[in-house]
Amino acid sequence: MEIIDGFVNAINGIIQSSGILHLQWQNFVMIGISIVLMYLAIKKQYEPLLLLPIAFGMLLVNLCPEIMAAQQTTLMTAEECIAAKGSTSGYATTVINGITYYDVPTYGGLLYYLYQGVKLGIYPPLIFLGIGAMTDFGPLIANPKSFILGAAAQIGIFITFIGAVFLGFTDAQAGAIGIIGGADGPTAIFVTSKLAPELLGSIAIAAYSYMALVPIIQPPIMKALTTKKERSVVMEQLRPVSKLEKIMFPVIVTIIIALLLPDAAPLVGMLMLGNLFKESGVVDRICKTAQNELMNIITIFLGVTVGATATGTNFLKPDTIKIIVLGLIAFCFGTAFGVIFGKIMYKATRGKVNPLIGSAGVSAVPMAARVAQKVGQSENPSNYLLMHAMGPNVAGVIGSAVAAGVLLSVIPH
Amino acid sequence: MDDFMAKVTTSATMLLTGFTVVFSVLLLLILIIYVYGTIMYKLQNRDKTKKDKKQPQTEEKPVTKMPAVQAAPVASNDEIPGEIVAVIAAAVDSMYGDASGKVRIKNIKKSGGRSPWANAGVLDNTRPF
């Protein structure tokens, strides 16, 4: 009889602690959304490297919210402590009003600890280290005017900031929403984790979704703002860039940006360190690690933990819809301003610059540059804009990091 | 009304600051990169011309006469080797053969400009969507 009682109690305890009885309807909706995102990542291959871990993190946290629970300390009297833990030894004590309490810790969930890398702004700069180790800044060095297009595409960030402020978001939240227009996932996560961590899930999902949709969002804007003649411009071949120039570039950029905008230093500094690894050619092992193992490990941690911030109660709010709409506006404005400045350069150079390359200024490396190539080639099949578009594209990465530095230095957090 | 004005002030300040700082920093970078790029380019050209000037002097006093090497026969546009034509035909067939039925290749000639490897790289970078 005692065995059966014990068995019933054990089963009862398992049922009571299971998610089935504790989950709310929002959690089930989020589980559905996570499955849709997994489908998009696997079947449609929309940014699968990040969308898949994000979707799975979302699934995990909505099935088992404790996995993201923070570490806590409970004050217990000696009797309570003995009843709960069996003894009082090993616990620190606190005396309140003459009564001794034992500080009994409850450890946090796995993803809570991994999330500290996001919360403390560690993962995004490490991702930038890997990106730097993979990026060739040659097209930008060969044609430094590309920086103008990289800067122009950041205007969308600040215009969206205005929209978000008027929709009732706080300045910090508006800054975090605006950065979606930079079309740079690590930068968006870095800024949001500092300005508005409560919006991290929605902003990360919006940012990565729009980056995956670059080939769908950008071409209509590019075509609407340019004429057939402008789209058909064949650009001159870029000059060769020497190794010394490539080595000096990361050092110079770091000195300028870290001096002028210290808030952008973690992102730009790591990006340029990775690039120096690559271009110096003397630390091949480190460079390969930054490009592959480190990048992949951080991508897993970043994706899963960012996804884990999207709990039902956090995500299913009218604000999320506003963020998704504002994110799209930011992206469209970024593309549009890039193309408009491309047109200005077209006029200024008397038709030597194809304005389509301006659209690549929104970062999203290398997809935005590929889109410029694709749209240009649809007008003139023998036109190869890819390398020309890579200049504004990598300038956009630096530009969005600078814009992030501006937001972080201007908005109190 | 005060709230509205506060929002307008915040927005205008942010837009102006953002626009000014981002453009100033990136324009400064353009200037610096342009200057050092030009210096590098000139230095390299100077080194190159120095080397070019030195080159004939060293060639004037050969130690021993090397036996003349016969130049490999270069295929003209009309004389692409049969094996190469067969490989190109097989590649074209594997790409387009299934989709459009039989493929007839009427002409194969060398194109100028980009090397086949560069073309392959561009194709690889632009194919996925």
Short mmCIF file of N, CA and C in Angstrom, two decimals, chain A residues 56-208:
data_model
loop_
_atom_site.label_atom_id
_atom_site.label_comp_id
_atom_site.label_asym_id
_atom_site.label_seq_id
_atom_site.Cartn_x
_atom_site.Cartn_y
_atom_site.Cartn_z
N PHE A 56 14.30 27.63 -31.87
CA PHE A 56 14.35 26.55 -30.88
C PHE A 56 14.41 27.11 -29.46
N GLY A 57 15.15 28.22 -29.30
CA GLY A 57 15.19 28.87 -27.99
C GLY A 57 13.79 29.32 -27.58
N MET A 58 13.04 29.82 -28.56
CA MET A 58 11.67 30.27 -28.33
C MET A 58 10.79 29.08 -27.91
N LEU A 59 10.99 27.97 -28.58
CA LEU A 59 10.22 26.76 -28.26
C LEU A 59 10.53 26.31 -26.84
N LEU A 60 11.82 26.26 -26.52
CA LEU A 60 12.24 25.77 -25.20
C LEU A 60 11.67 26.61 -24.06
N VAL A 61 11.79 27.94 -24.20
CA VAL A 61 11.39 28.81 -23.10
C VAL A 61 9.88 28.82 -22.92
N ASN A 62 9.14 28.57 -23.99
CA ASN A 62 7.69 28.55 -23.84
C ASN A 62 7.18 27.20 -23.36
N LEU A 63 7.99 26.17 -23.52
CA LEU A 63 7.63 24.86 -22.96
C LEU A 63 8.03 24.80 -21.49
N CYS A 64 9.16 25.41 -21.19
CA CYS A 64 9.73 25.30 -19.86
C CYS A 64 10.32 26.65 -19.44
N PRO A 65 9.48 27.58 -18.96
CA PRO A 65 9.96 28.93 -18.63
C PRO A 65 11.12 28.95 -17.63
N GLU A 66 11.22 27.87 -16.80
CA GLU A 66 12.29 27.84 -15.78
C GLU A 66 13.68 27.83 -16.40
N ILE A 67 13.78 27.43 -17.67
CA ILE A 67 15.09 27.34 -18.31
C ILE A 67 15.73 28.73 -18.44
N MET A 68 14.91 29.77 -18.32
CA MET A 68 15.41 31.15 -18.43
C MET A 68 15.29 31.86 -17.08
N ALA A 69 14.92 31.09 -16.03
CA ALA A 69 14.71 31.73 -14.72
C ALA A 69 16.03 32.21 -14.14
N ALA A 70 15.97 33.38 -13.50
CA ALA A 70 17.18 33.97 -12.92
C ALA A 70 17.54 33.28 -11.61
N GLN A 71 18.78 33.40 -11.24
CA GLN A 71 19.24 32.85 -9.96
C GLN A 71 18.63 33.69 -8.83
N GLN A 72 18.16 33.01 -7.76
CA GLN A 72 17.53 33.74 -6.66
C GLN A 72 18.08 33.25 -5.33
N THR A 73 17.95 34.08 -4.34
CA THR A 73 18.32 33.65 -2.99
C THR A 73 17.10 33.83 -2.08
N THR A 74 16.75 32.76 -1.38
CA THR A 74 15.59 32.84 -0.49
C THR A 74 16.09 32.84 0.95
N LEU A 75 15.53 33.72 1.76
CA LEU A 75 15.89 33.74 3.18
C LEU A 75 15.01 32.75 3.92
N MET A 76 15.62 31.81 4.63
CA MET A 76 14.86 30.79 5.37
C MET A 76 15.32 30.76 6.82
N THR A 77 14.37 30.49 7.70
CA THR A 77 14.76 30.28 9.10
C THR A 77 15.42 28.91 9.19
N ALA A 78 16.04 28.66 10.34
CA ALA A 78 16.75 27.39 10.50
C ALA A 78 15.81 26.20 10.27
N GLU A 79 14.58 26.30 10.82
CA GLU A 79 13.63 25.18 10.68
C GLU A 79 13.25 24.97 9.21
N GLU A 80 12.97 26.10 8.55
CA GLU A 80 12.56 26.00 7.13
C GLU A 80 13.70 25.42 6.29
N CYS A 81 14.90 25.85 6.63
CA CYS A 81 16.07 25.40 5.86
C CYS A 81 16.28 23.90 6.04
N ILE A 82 16.14 23.44 7.30
CA ILE A 82 16.32 22.01 7.56
C ILE A 82 15.22 21.22 6.87
N ALA A 83 13.99 21.76 6.91
CA ALA A 83 12.88 21.06 6.27
C ALA A 83 13.09 20.96 4.76
N ALA A 84 13.62 22.02 4.18
CA ALA A 84 13.77 22.05 2.71
C ALA A 84 15.04 21.37 2.23
N LYS A 85 16.13 21.61 2.93
CA LYS A 85 17.43 21.16 2.42
C LYS A 85 18.09 20.07 3.27
N GLY A 86 17.54 19.80 4.44
CA GLY A 86 18.08 18.73 5.28
C GLY A 86 19.09 19.21 6.29
N SER A 87 19.74 20.36 6.04
CA SER A 87 20.69 20.90 7.02
C SER A 87 20.89 22.40 6.74
N THR A 88 21.59 23.03 7.65
CA THR A 88 21.84 24.46 7.46
C THR A 88 23.30 24.73 7.11
N SER A 89 24.08 23.67 7.07
CA SER A 89 25.51 23.88 6.84
C SER A 89 25.78 24.30 5.40
N GLY A 90 26.74 25.19 5.28
CA GLY A 90 27.15 25.63 3.93
C GLY A 90 26.40 26.84 3.43
N TYR A 91 25.40 27.33 4.17
CA TYR A 91 24.66 28.50 3.70
C TYR A 91 25.10 29.75 4.47
N ALA A 92 25.18 30.86 3.77
CA ALA A 92 25.50 32.12 4.43
C ALA A 92 24.31 32.56 5.27
N THR A 93 24.56 33.36 6.27
CA THR A 93 23.46 33.79 7.15
C THR A 93 23.28 35.30 7.09
N THR A 94 22.04 35.71 7.35
CA THR A 94 21.71 37.14 7.43
C THR A 94 20.87 37.32 8.68
N VAL A 95 21.21 38.32 9.47
CA VAL A 95 20.45 38.55 10.70
C VAL A 95 19.55 39.76 10.51
N ILE A 96 18.23 39.54 10.65
CA ILE A 96 17.27 40.65 10.52
C ILE A 96 16.42 40.67 11.79
N ASN A 97 16.39 41.81 12.46
CA ASN A 97 15.64 41.97 13.73
C ASN A 97 15.99 40.88 14.74
N GLY A 98 17.23 40.52 14.81
CA GLY A 98 17.68 39.53 15.78
C GLY A 98 17.42 38.08 15.38
N ILE A 99 16.77 37.86 14.24
CA ILE A 99 16.50 36.48 13.80
C ILE A 99 17.51 36.11 12.71
N THR A 100 18.08 34.93 12.82
CA THR A 100 19.06 34.49 11.84
C THR A 100 18.36 33.77 10.68
N TYR A 101 18.63 34.26 9.49
CA TYR A 101 18.08 33.62 8.28
C TYR A 101 19.24 33.03 7.49
N TYR A 102 18.93 31.94 6.81
CA TYR A 102 19.93 31.30 5.94
C TYR A 102 19.64 31.69 4.49
N ASP A 103 20.69 32.09 3.78
CA ASP A 103 20.53 32.47 2.36
C ASP A 103 20.60 31.20 1.51
N VAL A 104 19.44 30.72 1.13
CA VAL A 104 19.40 29.47 0.35
C VAL A 104 19.26 29.82 -1.14
N PRO A 105 20.29 29.52 -1.92
CA PRO A 105 20.20 29.92 -3.35
C PRO A 105 19.37 28.94 -4.18
N THR A 106 18.66 29.50 -5.15
CA THR A 106 18.00 28.67 -6.17
C THR A 106 18.70 29.02 -7.47
N TYR A 107 19.34 28.05 -8.07
CA TYR A 107 20.13 28.35 -9.26
C TYR A 107 19.24 28.62 -10.47
N GLY A 108 19.74 29.45 -11.36
CA GLY A 108 18.96 29.82 -12.55
C GLY A 108 18.96 28.71 -13.59
N GLY A 109 18.17 28.91 -14.64
CA GLY A 109 18.10 27.93 -15.73
C GLY A 109 19.31 28.05 -16.65
N LEU A 110 19.51 27.02 -17.45
CA LEU A 110 20.68 26.98 -18.36
C LEU A 110 20.76 28.23 -19.24
N LEU A 111 19.63 28.58 -19.87
CA LEU A 111 19.67 29.69 -20.82
C LEU A 111 19.85 31.04 -20.12
N TYR A 112 19.50 31.11 -18.83
CA TYR A 112 19.73 32.35 -18.08
C TYR A 112 21.22 32.67 -18.05
N TYR A 113 22.02 31.62 -17.79
CA TYR A 113 23.46 31.84 -17.70
C TYR A 113 24.05 32.16 -19.07
N LEU A 114 23.58 31.42 -20.10
CA LEU A 114 24.09 31.71 -21.45
C LEU A 114 23.67 33.10 -21.90
N TYR A 115 22.51 33.55 -21.42
CA TYR A 115 21.98 34.87 -21.82
C TYR A 115 22.84 36.03 -21.31
N GLN A 116 23.64 35.76 -20.29
CA GLN A 116 24.48 36.84 -19.75
C GLN A 116 25.42 37.41 -20.81
N GLY A 117 25.79 36.56 -21.77
CA GLY A 117 26.64 37.03 -22.88
C GLY A 117 25.94 38.07 -23.74
N VAL A 118 24.62 37.96 -23.83
CA VAL A 118 23.84 38.96 -24.58
C VAL A 118 23.65 40.19 -23.70
N LYS A 119 23.22 39.93 -22.46
CA LYS A 119 22.88 41.01 -21.53
C LYS A 119 24.09 41.92 -21.28
N LEU A 120 25.25 41.32 -21.18
CA LEU A 120 26.45 42.11 -20.89
C LEU A 120 27.14 42.61 -22.16
N GLY A 121 26.52 42.36 -23.31
CA GLY A 121 27.07 42.85 -24.57
C GLY A 121 28.36 42.16 -24.97
N ILE A 122 28.46 40.85 -24.72
CA ILE A 122 29.69 40.11 -25.06
C ILE A 122 29.58 39.42 -26.43
N TYR A 123 28.44 38.79 -26.68
CA TYR A 123 28.34 37.99 -27.92
C TYR A 123 28.41 38.83 -29.20
N PRO A 124 27.64 39.95 -29.30
CA PRO A 124 27.67 40.68 -30.59
C PRO A 124 29.08 41.12 -31.01
N PRO A 125 29.91 41.67 -30.10
CA PRO A 125 31.26 42.02 -30.56
C PRO A 125 32.07 40.78 -30.98
N LEU A 126 31.83 39.64 -30.33
CA LEU A 126 32.57 38.44 -30.73
C LEU A 126 32.13 37.96 -32.12
N ILE A 127 30.84 38.13 -32.40
CA ILE A 127 30.36 37.81 -33.76
C ILE A 127 31.04 38.76 -34.76
N PHE A 128 31.19 40.01 -34.36
CA PHE A 128 31.85 40.99 -35.24
C PHE A 128 33.32 40.60 -35.48
N LEU A 129 33.93 40.00 -34.48
CA LEU A 129 35.32 39.53 -34.65
C LEU A 129 35.38 38.53 -35.81
N GLY A 130 34.43 37.60 -35.79
CA GLY A 130 34.37 36.59 -36.86
C GLY A 130 34.05 37.22 -38.21
N ILE A 131 33.12 38.18 -38.20
CA ILE A 131 32.74 38.84 -39.46
C ILE A 131 33.95 39.58 -40.03
N GLY A 132 34.68 40.26 -39.14
CA GLY A 132 35.87 40.99 -39.58
C GLY A 132 36.90 40.04 -40.20
N ALA A 133 37.03 38.86 -39.61
CA ALA A 133 38.01 37.89 -40.11
C ALA A 133 37.59 37.31 -41.46
N MET A 134 36.32 37.52 -41.82
CA MET A 134 35.86 36.99 -43.11
C MET A 134 35.68 38.07 -44.17
N THR A 135 35.78 39.35 -43.74
CA THR A 135 35.43 40.43 -44.67
C THR A 135 36.65 40.96 -45.42
N ASP A 136 36.43 41.20 -46.71
CA ASP A 136 37.48 41.84 -47.52
C ASP A 136 37.06 43.30 -47.71
N PHE A 137 37.81 44.20 -47.10
CA PHE A 137 37.49 45.62 -47.24
C PHE A 137 38.13 46.23 -48.49
N GLY A 138 38.73 45.38 -49.33
CA GLY A 138 39.40 45.86 -50.55
C GLY A 138 38.53 46.78 -51.40
N PRO A 139 37.28 46.37 -51.74
CA PRO A 139 36.45 47.25 -52.59
C PRO A 139 36.18 48.60 -51.95
N LEU A 140 36.12 48.64 -50.62
CA LEU A 140 35.88 49.91 -49.93
C LEU A 140 37.14 50.78 -49.96
N ILE A 141 38.30 50.14 -49.79
CA ILE A 141 39.57 50.89 -49.82
C ILE A 141 39.81 51.42 -51.25
N ALA A 142 39.47 50.59 -52.23
CA ALA A 142 39.67 51.00 -53.63
C ALA A 142 38.75 52.17 -54.00
N ASN A 143 37.58 52.19 -53.40
CA ASN A 143 36.62 53.27 -53.71
C ASN A 143 36.04 53.81 -52.40
N PRO A 144 36.81 54.64 -51.68
CA PRO A 144 36.37 55.09 -50.35
C PRO A 144 35.07 55.89 -50.37
N LYS A 145 34.68 56.39 -51.56
CA LYS A 145 33.42 57.15 -51.63
C LYS A 145 32.24 56.27 -51.26
N SER A 146 32.44 54.96 -51.29
CA SER A 146 31.37 54.04 -50.90
C SER A 146 30.88 54.31 -49.49
N PHE A 147 31.75 54.91 -48.66
CA PHE A 147 31.37 55.23 -47.29
C PHE A 147 30.13 56.13 -47.26
N ILE A 148 30.02 57.01 -48.28
CA ILE A 148 28.87 57.93 -48.32
C ILE A 148 27.58 57.12 -48.42
N LEU A 149 27.62 56.08 -49.25
CA LEU A 149 26.42 55.26 -49.42
C LEU A 149 26.14 54.46 -48.15
N GLY A 150 27.21 54.00 -47.49
CA GLY A 150 27.05 53.29 -46.22
C GLY A 150 26.46 54.19 -45.15
N ALA A 151 26.81 55.49 -45.21
CA ALA A 151 26.26 56.43 -44.23
C ALA A 151 24.81 56.78 -44.56
N ALA A 152 24.55 56.96 -45.87
CA ALA A 152 23.20 57.36 -46.30
C ALA A 152 22.16 56.33 -45.88
N ALA A 153 22.54 55.06 -45.99
CA ALA A 153 21.57 54.00 -45.68
C ALA A 153 21.23 53.94 -44.18
N GLN A 154 22.01 54.66 -43.36
CA GLN A 154 21.72 54.65 -41.91
C GLN A 154 20.66 55.69 -41.55
N ILE A 155 20.28 56.54 -42.50
CA ILE A 155 19.29 57.58 -42.19
C ILE A 155 17.97 56.93 -41.76
N GLY A 156 17.68 55.77 -42.34
CA GLY A 156 16.45 55.03 -41.98
C GLY A 156 16.36 54.79 -40.47
N ILE A 157 17.51 54.57 -39.83
CA ILE A 157 17.53 54.32 -38.38
C ILE A 157 16.94 55.52 -37.64
N PHE A 158 17.38 56.71 -38.03
CA PHE A 158 16.97 57.90 -37.27
C PHE A 158 15.55 58.34 -37.63
N ILE A 159 15.13 58.07 -38.85
CA ILE A 159 13.75 58.38 -39.22
C ILE A 159 12.79 57.44 -38.46
N THR A 160 13.17 56.19 -38.36
CA THR A 160 12.32 55.24 -37.63
C THR A 160 12.28 55.58 -36.15
N PHE A 161 13.39 56.10 -35.64
CA PHE A 161 13.42 56.55 -34.24
C PHE A 161 12.27 57.56 -34.02
N ILE A 162 12.11 58.48 -34.96
CA ILE A 162 11.06 59.50 -34.83
C ILE A 162 9.69 58.82 -34.82
N GLY A 163 9.49 57.90 -35.76
CA GLY A 163 8.21 57.18 -35.83
C GLY A 163 7.90 56.47 -34.53
N ALA A 164 8.92 55.81 -33.96
CA ALA A 164 8.72 55.05 -32.72
C ALA A 164 8.40 55.97 -31.54
N VAL A 165 9.06 57.13 -31.49
CA VAL A 165 8.79 58.08 -30.41
C VAL A 165 7.32 58.53 -30.48
N PHE A 166 6.85 58.81 -31.70
CA PHE A 166 5.47 59.29 -31.83
C PHE A 166 4.45 58.16 -31.65
N LEU A 167 4.88 56.92 -31.74
CA LEU A 167 3.96 55.81 -31.47
C LEU A 167 3.91 55.46 -29.98
N GLY A 168 4.63 56.21 -29.17
CA GLY A 168 4.52 56.04 -27.73
C GLY A 168 5.65 55.26 -27.07
N PHE A 169 6.66 54.88 -27.83
CA PHE A 169 7.79 54.18 -27.22
C PHE A 169 8.69 55.20 -26.50
N THR A 170 9.41 54.73 -25.50
CA THR A 170 10.35 55.61 -24.82
C THR A 170 11.54 55.87 -25.76
N ASP A 171 12.36 56.84 -25.43
CA ASP A 171 13.52 57.16 -26.29
C ASP A 171 14.43 55.94 -26.46
N ALA A 172 14.65 55.24 -25.33
CA ALA A 172 15.55 54.08 -25.38
C ALA A 172 14.95 52.99 -26.27
N GLN A 173 13.65 52.75 -26.12
CA GLN A 173 13.00 51.73 -26.95
C GLN A 173 13.02 52.15 -28.42
N ALA A 174 12.78 53.44 -28.66
CA ALA A 174 12.76 53.94 -30.05
C ALA A 174 14.14 53.77 -30.70
N GLY A 175 15.19 54.00 -29.92
CA GLY A 175 16.55 53.81 -30.44
C GLY A 175 16.79 52.36 -30.82
N ALA A 176 16.32 51.46 -29.95
CA ALA A 176 16.50 50.02 -30.21
C ALA A 176 15.70 49.59 -31.44
N ILE A 177 14.52 50.16 -31.62
CA ILE A 177 13.69 49.79 -32.79
C ILE A 177 14.33 50.35 -34.07
N GLY A 178 14.80 51.59 -33.98
CA GLY A 178 15.39 52.23 -35.16
C GLY A 178 16.58 51.45 -35.70
N ILE A 179 17.34 50.83 -34.81
CA ILE A 179 18.57 50.16 -35.25
C ILE A 179 18.26 48.96 -36.16
N ILE A 180 17.02 48.51 -36.19
CA ILE A 180 16.66 47.43 -37.14
C ILE A 180 17.01 47.88 -38.56
N GLY A 181 16.87 49.21 -38.80
CA GLY A 181 17.16 49.75 -40.14
C GLY A 181 18.62 49.59 -40.54
N GLY A 182 19.50 49.34 -39.56
CA GLY A 182 20.90 49.10 -39.89
C GLY A 182 21.10 47.75 -40.57
N ALA A 183 20.07 46.90 -40.49
CA ALA A 183 20.10 45.56 -41.11
C ALA A 183 21.34 44.78 -40.69
N ASP A 184 21.67 44.91 -39.45
CA ASP A 184 22.84 44.21 -38.93
C ASP A 184 22.44 43.55 -37.61
N GLY A 185 22.31 42.24 -37.62
CA GLY A 185 21.80 41.51 -36.46
C GLY A 185 22.59 41.76 -35.18
N PRO A 186 23.93 41.53 -35.18
CA PRO A 186 24.68 41.73 -33.95
C PRO A 186 24.57 43.16 -33.41
N THR A 187 24.58 44.15 -34.32
CA THR A 187 24.46 45.54 -33.87
C THR A 187 23.10 45.77 -33.24
N ALA A 188 22.05 45.25 -33.87
CA ALA A 188 20.69 45.41 -33.33
C ALA A 188 20.60 44.79 -31.93
N ILE A 189 21.20 43.61 -31.77
CA ILE A 189 21.14 42.93 -30.47
C ILE A 189 21.97 43.70 -29.43
N PHE A 190 23.12 44.18 -29.86
CA PHE A 190 24.00 44.92 -28.95
C PHE A 190 23.29 46.17 -28.41
N VAL A 191 22.70 46.94 -29.32
CA VAL A 191 22.03 48.19 -28.92
C VAL A 191 20.80 47.88 -28.07
N THR A 192 20.00 46.91 -28.49
CA THR A 192 18.78 46.59 -27.76
C THR A 192 19.09 46.06 -26.36
N SER A 193 20.14 45.24 -26.24
CA SER A 193 20.46 44.70 -24.91
C SER A 193 20.85 45.82 -23.95
N LYS A 194 21.33 46.93 -24.49
CA LYS A 194 21.72 48.03 -23.60
C LYS A 194 20.57 49.01 -23.40
N LEU A 195 19.79 49.27 -24.47
CA LEU A 195 18.76 50.31 -24.37
C LEU A 195 17.40 49.76 -23.91
N ALA A 196 16.99 48.63 -24.46
CA ALA A 196 15.65 48.12 -24.15
C ALA A 196 15.64 46.60 -24.17
N PRO A 197 16.26 45.98 -23.15
CA PRO A 197 16.36 44.51 -23.18
C PRO A 197 15.00 43.81 -23.23
N GLU A 198 13.95 44.51 -22.75
CA GLU A 198 12.62 43.89 -22.75
C GLU A 198 12.09 43.67 -24.17
N LEU A 199 12.68 44.36 -25.16
CA LEU A 199 12.21 44.22 -26.55
C LEU A 199 13.13 43.32 -27.38
N LEU A 200 14.09 42.68 -26.72
CA LEU A 200 15.13 41.97 -27.45
C LEU A 200 14.56 40.91 -28.41
N GLY A 201 13.63 40.10 -27.91
CA GLY A 201 13.08 39.02 -28.74
C GLY A 201 12.43 39.57 -29.99
N SER A 202 11.55 40.55 -29.83
CA SER A 202 10.81 41.08 -30.99
C SER A 202 11.76 41.74 -31.98
N ILE A 203 12.73 42.50 -31.46
CA ILE A 203 13.64 43.24 -32.35
C ILE A 203 14.56 42.28 -33.11
N ALA A 204 15.07 41.28 -32.40
CA ALA A 204 15.96 40.32 -33.07
C ALA A 204 15.21 39.57 -34.16
N ILE A 205 14.00 39.16 -33.86
CA ILE A 205 13.24 38.40 -34.86
C ILE A 205 12.89 39.29 -36.05
N ALA A 206 12.49 40.54 -35.76
CA ALA A 206 12.18 41.47 -36.87
C ALA A 206 13.44 41.70 -37.72
N ALA A 207 14.58 41.97 -37.05
CA ALA A 207 15.81 42.27 -37.79
C ALA A 207 16.23 41.11 -38.69
N TYR A 208 16.25 39.90 -38.12
CA TYR A 208 16.70 38.76 -38.92
C TYR A 208 15.69 38.39 -39.99
#
